[in-house]
Each structure stands twice: as structure tokens, then as C-alpha cells.
Amino acid sequence: DQQVKQNSPSLSVQEGRISILNCDYTNSMFDYFLWYKKYPAEGPTFLISISSIKDKNEDGRFTVFLNKSAKHLSLHIVPSQPGDSAVYFCAASASFSDDKIIFGKGTRLHILP
Amino acid sequence: EADIYQTPRYLVIGTGKKITLECSQTMGHDKMYWYQQDPGMELHLIHYSYGVNSTEKGDLSSESTVSRIRTEHFPLTLESARPSHTSQYLCASSEDLGDQPQHFGDGTRLSIL
């Protein structure tokens, strides 16, 4: 049973526009959330994280929003650039020090010229 | 930034062979992990280690075994490979400090004929 769900397998966005990637989770014990980015033939690389005590965390062009009551988080990328084309994995854990991270299936983002 | 290396990158081998997937990191991280990922699916934690002589099984049951004799080295072994072991195997490491993210290697894509 999937605890972290990324319901959009793929997403296409025009270069320069905003990309919004969504993620839902079912386990109310999750307290820490992460986004990883993965290029083909490479391992995932950490992008941004958020603790449940916050509802927003920003790092440059990347912002993660957390809605705990809805068990929903989203990653906003603005403006979208060609190098953002990749697979994005949402992940969650019971705390920031918990090594058992549960991953979603990923969303493939295509940035169109 | 962590440097973490996995070899081989690709392996095609026959059923019944013994296989060892290598993972090494040069950053002195205490924590290391092995994940298994099928195409289009989530990463599943199969093994982790908190340091030398420490190994634990992850959430996904796996017939593989691991060892941690040196801090920098965390090999994964399959004693007798089967077609069901065909998958991508990703190694990761992290510092033993609170909210430090896991850094991933580029993975080994394993195909058992």
C-alpha cells in the first residue's frame, strides 16, 4: 500500500513558466518531507526538504509547500529551465533523523522550449 | 558534497551466479543504505548500516546480504542470482547528524538471464 503518492507520472511545462509537482501521503506519522531530482543514468540528488512545523520552505527557484491537514505537499519551480527536465521523487519520513525514507514513484517533468 | 561510487554500472549475468555489487564513499559517512528500484516505481530500502559491523534489513524483504567491515565500503551480495533479482540497485550515504540528506550513487542496473 503506497504511503507516498505522486499521481502524475509526467508533466510538461513551457520554459519560463511555473512547474508544480504534487505529492500526497497517507501516514499521519510522517513529519519530514523531501524532494529528490533524478537525471537518466544518475542517482537521485537531494533538492529541498520541509519539516512539519513549517508550511513553506524556499531555496532559490524551488519552493515546497506543505498542507498537513490535507496530507499534501507540492514543489514549485519558477521559472522553469531546460535543465529542470528530470524525474522528481517526493519522499517522507517519521522525523528528520529517521533513516527510513518512503519514496513516491516519481513524476517526470519535461520542460518545453 | 558526498562522493559515492557504485560498480559495476551495468551487469548482465546468468541465473545461479554469485554477485557482489560494490559501493564506496569517500566522505567518511557513518550511515549507508541500499535501495532497490524497478522502472517507474518507488525506491525501496533493503539494507542500511549505522557504521562498521552494523547492518540492518530495510522495509523491503531482500535475498541479498550486506557487510560493513570498513566505513567507506558497503558491498551487497546475492549468493545465487535469479531473474526476480533483476532491478536497479542504488547505494546512498549520509552524515550521522540530524537532517543531513542521503547522497546517492549512480546505481547498478542488474539483469539476470
CSV table of C-alpha atoms in Angstrom, one decimal:
chain,number,residue,atom,x,y,z
A,1,ASP,CA,0.0,0.0,0.0
A,2,GLN,CA,1.6,3.2,-1.1
A,3,GLN,CA,2.2,5.7,1.7
A,4,VAL,CA,3.6,8.4,-0.6
A,5,LYS,CA,1.7,9.0,-3.8
A,6,GLN,CA,2.7,11.0,-6.9
A,7,ASN,CA,-0.4,10.7,-9.1
A,8,SER,CA,1.0,12.4,-12.1
A,9,PRO,CA,3.5,10.2,-13.9
A,10,SER,CA,4.6,13.0,-16.2
A,11,LEU,CA,4.2,16.8,-16.6
A,12,SER,CA,5.1,19.1,-19.4
A,13,VAL,CA,5.7,22.8,-18.8
A,14,GLN,CA,6.8,25.6,-21.1
A,15,GLU,CA,10.2,27.1,-20.3
A,16,GLY,CA,9.9,30.2,-18.1
A,17,ARG,CA,6.6,29.1,-16.7
A,18,ILE,CA,5.9,27.6,-13.2
A,19,SER,CA,6.2,23.9,-12.7
A,20,ILE,CA,4.0,22.4,-9.9
A,21,LEU,CA,4.6,18.9,-8.8
A,22,ASN,CA,2.2,17.3,-6.3
A,23,CYS,CA,2.5,14.7,-3.7
A,24,ASP,CA,0.0,13.1,-1.2
A,25,TYR,CA,0.8,10.9,1.8
A,26,THR,CA,-1.3,8.7,3.9
A,27,ASN,CA,0.7,8.1,7.1
A,28,SER,CA,-0.1,10.8,9.7
A,29,MET,CA,3.2,9.9,11.5
A,30,PHE,CA,5.3,11.4,8.7
A,31,ASP,CA,7.0,14.6,10.0
A,32,TYR,CA,9.7,15.4,7.4
A,33,PHE,CA,9.4,15.6,3.7
A,34,LEU,CA,12.0,15.7,0.9
A,35,TRP,CA,12.2,16.2,-2.8
A,36,TYR,CA,14.9,14.5,-4.9
A,37,LYS,CA,15.7,15.0,-8.6
A,38,LYS,CA,17.0,12.3,-10.9
A,39,TYR,CA,18.5,12.5,-14.3
A,40,PRO,CA,18.7,9.4,-16.5
A,41,ALA,CA,21.6,7.0,-15.6
A,42,GLU,CA,22.3,9.0,-12.5
A,43,GLY,CA,21.4,8.6,-8.9
A,44,PRO,CA,18.8,10.9,-7.2
A,45,THR,CA,20.1,14.2,-5.8
A,46,PHE,CA,18.6,16.0,-2.9
A,47,LEU,CA,16.7,19.1,-3.8
A,48,ILE,CA,14.8,20.6,-0.8
A,49,SER,CA,13.1,19.4,2.4
A,50,ILE,CA,10.5,20.7,4.8
A,51,SER,CA,9.6,19.8,8.4
A,52,SER,CA,6.0,19.6,9.5
A,53,ILE,CA,6.4,22.6,11.7
A,54,LYS,CA,6.6,24.7,8.6
A,55,ASP,CA,4.2,25.2,5.7
A,56,LYS,CA,6.7,26.6,3.3
A,57,ASN,CA,10.4,26.3,2.5
A,58,GLU,CA,12.2,28.2,-0.3
A,59,ASP,CA,15.5,27.7,-1.9
A,60,GLY,CA,16.2,29.8,-5.0
A,61,ARG,CA,13.8,28.8,-7.7
A,62,PHE,CA,12.4,25.9,-5.7
A,63,THR,CA,9.7,26.2,-3.1
A,64,VAL,CA,8.0,23.4,-1.2
A,65,PHE,CA,4.6,23.9,0.3
A,66,LEU,CA,3.1,21.6,3.0
A,67,ASN,CA,-0.6,21.2,3.9
A,68,LYS,CA,-0.6,18.8,6.9
A,69,SER,CA,-4.4,18.8,7.2
A,70,ALA,CA,-4.7,17.7,3.6
A,71,LYS,CA,-1.6,15.4,3.8
A,72,HIS,CA,-0.4,17.1,0.7
A,73,LEU,CA,2.8,18.8,-0.4
A,74,SER,CA,3.9,20.4,-3.7
A,75,LEU,CA,7.1,21.5,-5.3
A,76,HIS,CA,7.0,24.8,-7.2
A,77,ILE,CA,9.8,25.6,-9.7
A,78,VAL,CA,9.8,29.1,-11.1
A,79,PRO,CA,10.9,30.0,-13.6
A,80,SER,CA,11.3,26.5,-15.2
A,81,GLN,CA,14.5,25.9,-17.1
A,82,PRO,CA,15.5,23.2,-19.6
A,83,GLY,CA,17.9,21.7,-17.0
A,84,ASP,CA,14.9,21.0,-14.8
A,85,SER,CA,13.7,18.2,-17.1
A,86,ALA,CA,14.1,15.2,-14.8
A,87,VAL,CA,12.2,12.8,-12.6
A,88,TYR,CA,11.2,14.2,-9.3
A,89,PHE,CA,10.7,12.0,-6.3
A,90,CYS,CA,8.7,13.0,-3.2
A,91,ALA,CA,9.8,11.3,0.0
A,92,ALA,CA,8.7,11.3,3.6
A,93,SER,CA,10.0,10.0,7.0
A,94,ALA,CA,8.7,10.0,10.6
A,95,SER,CA,11.3,12.6,11.6
A,96,PHE,CA,14.3,14.5,10.2
A,97,SER,CA,16.6,11.9,11.8
A,98,ASP,CA,14.7,8.9,10.6
A,99,ASP,CA,16.7,6.9,8.1
A,100,LYS,CA,13.7,5.0,6.8
A,101,ILE,CA,12.6,7.3,4.0
A,102,ILE,CA,9.5,6.3,2.0
A,103,PHE,CA,9.6,7.4,-1.7
A,104,GLY,CA,6.9,8.0,-4.2
A,105,LYS,CA,7.0,6.6,-7.8
A,106,GLY,CA,8.2,9.9,-9.2
A,107,THR,CA,6.9,12.5,-11.7
A,108,ARG,CA,8.8,13.0,-15.0
A,109,LEU,CA,9.0,16.7,-15.8
A,110,HIS,CA,9.5,17.9,-19.3
A,111,ILE,CA,10.4,21.5,-19.9
A,112,LEU,CA,9.4,22.5,-23.4
A,113,PRO,CA,11.4,25.2,-25.3
B,1,GLU,CA,29.1,17.1,-1.2
B,2,ALA,CA,29.4,13.3,-0.9
B,3,ASP,CA,31.3,11.3,-3.5
B,4,ILE,CA,29.8,7.8,-3.7
B,5,TYR,CA,30.7,5.3,-6.3
B,6,GLN,CA,29.0,2.1,-7.4
B,7,THR,CA,30.4,-0.6,-9.6
B,8,PRO,CA,29.6,-2.1,-11.9
B,9,ARG,CA,27.2,0.3,-13.5
B,10,TYR,CA,25.5,-2.4,-15.6
B,11,LEU,CA,25.7,-6.2,-15.2
B,12,VAL,CA,24.0,-8.9,-17.2
B,13,ILE,CA,24.6,-12.4,-15.8
B,14,GLY,CA,23.2,-15.9,-15.8
B,15,THR,CA,21.0,-17.5,-13.2
B,16,GLY,CA,22.7,-19.1,-10.2
B,17,LYS,CA,25.8,-16.9,-10.2
B,18,LYS,CA,27.1,-15.2,-7.1
B,19,ILE,CA,27.1,-11.4,-7.5
B,20,THR,CA,28.7,-8.6,-5.4
B,21,LEU,CA,27.7,-5.0,-6.1
B,22,GLU,CA,30.3,-2.6,-4.8
B,23,CYS,CA,29.6,0.7,-3.1
B,24,SER,CA,32.2,3.1,-1.7
B,25,GLN,CA,32.1,6.6,-0.4
B,26,THR,CA,34.9,9.0,0.3
B,27,MET,CA,33.3,11.4,2.8
B,28,GLY,CA,33.6,9.3,6.0
B,29,HIS,CA,29.8,9.0,6.4
B,30,ASP,CA,28.8,6.6,9.1
B,31,LYS,CA,25.4,5.8,7.6
B,32,MET,CA,25.0,3.9,4.4
B,33,TYR,CA,22.0,2.4,2.6
B,34,TRP,CA,20.9,0.1,-0.3
B,35,TYR,CA,17.8,0.7,-2.2
B,36,GLN,CA,16.1,-1.3,-4.9
B,37,GLN,CA,14.1,0.4,-7.7
B,38,ASP,CA,12.2,-1.2,-10.6
B,39,PRO,CA,11.4,1.1,-13.6
B,40,GLY,CA,8.7,3.6,-12.9
B,41,MET,CA,8.4,2.5,-9.3
B,42,GLU,CA,9.4,3.7,-5.8
B,43,LEU,CA,12.9,3.3,-4.3
B,44,HIS,CA,12.6,0.6,-1.6
B,45,LEU,CA,15.1,0.4,1.3
B,46,ILE,CA,16.6,-3.1,1.5
B,47,HIS,CA,19.6,-2.6,3.8
B,48,TYR,CA,21.2,0.0,5.9
B,49,SER,CA,24.1,0.5,8.2
B,50,TYR,CA,25.0,2.9,11.0
B,51,GLY,CA,28.7,2.1,11.0
B,52,VAL,CA,31.3,-0.6,11.0
B,53,ASN,CA,29.9,-4.0,11.9
B,54,SER,CA,26.3,-2.6,11.9
B,55,THR,CA,23.8,-3.9,9.3
B,56,GLU,CA,20.0,-3.9,9.4
B,57,LYS,CA,17.3,-5.0,7.0
B,58,GLY,CA,15.1,-2.4,5.4
B,59,ASP,CA,11.4,-2.4,4.8
B,60,LEU,CA,11.5,-4.5,1.6
B,61,SER,CA,12.5,-8.1,2.1
B,62,SER,CA,15.5,-9.0,0.0
B,63,GLU,CA,17.5,-12.2,-0.5
B,64,SER,CA,20.7,-10.1,-0.7
B,65,THR,CA,23.1,-9.7,2.2
B,66,VAL,CA,25.5,-6.8,3.1
B,67,SER,CA,28.6,-6.3,5.1
B,68,ARG,CA,30.3,-3.2,6.6
B,69,ILE,CA,33.8,-4.0,7.5
B,70,ARG,CA,35.2,-0.6,6.6
B,71,THR,CA,33.4,2.8,7.0
B,72,GLU,CA,33.8,3.6,3.3
B,73,HIS,CA,32.7,0.3,1.8
B,74,PHE,CA,29.2,-1.3,1.9
B,75,PRO,CA,29.0,-4.2,-0.6
B,76,LEU,CA,25.8,-6.1,-1.4
B,77,THR,CA,25.9,-9.8,-2.3
B,78,LEU,CA,23.5,-12.1,-4.0
B,79,GLU,CA,24.6,-15.7,-3.4
B,80,SER,CA,22.6,-17.2,-6.3
B,81,ALA,CA,21.1,-14.7,-8.7
B,82,ARG,CA,17.6,-15.3,-10.1
B,83,PRO,CA,15.6,-13.4,-12.7
B,84,SER,CA,13.5,-11.9,-10.0
B,85,HIS,CA,16.6,-10.1,-8.8
B,86,THR,CA,16.6,-8.0,-12.0
B,87,SER,CA,16.4,-4.4,-10.9
B,88,GLN,CA,18.3,-1.2,-10.3
B,89,TYR,CA,20.3,-1.1,-7.0
B,90,LEU,CA,21.1,2.3,-5.6
B,91,CYS,CA,23.6,2.9,-2.7
B,92,ALA,CA,23.4,6.0,-0.6
B,93,SER,CA,25.2,7.5,2.4
B,94,SER,CA,24.7,10.3,4.9
B,95,GLU,CA,26.3,12.0,7.8
B,96,ASP,CA,25.2,11.0,11.3
B,97,LEU,CA,23.8,14.4,12.0
B,98,GLY,CA,20.1,15.2,12.2
B,99,ASP,CA,18.7,16.4,9.0
B,100,GLN,CA,21.5,15.6,6.6
B,101,PRO,CA,20.2,14.3,3.3
B,102,GLN,CA,21.1,11.0,1.8
B,103,HIS,CA,23.6,11.2,-1.1
B,104,PHE,CA,23.1,8.6,-3.8
B,105,GLY,CA,25.5,6.8,-6.2
B,106,ASP,CA,24.6,6.4,-9.8
B,107,GLY,CA,23.3,2.8,-9.3
B,108,THR,CA,23.9,-0.6,-10.7
B,109,ARG,CA,21.4,-1.9,-13.3
B,110,LEU,CA,21.3,-5.7,-12.8
B,111,SER,CA,19.8,-8.1,-15.3
B,112,ILE,CA,19.6,-11.8,-14.5
B,113,LEU,CA,19.0,-14.0,-17.5
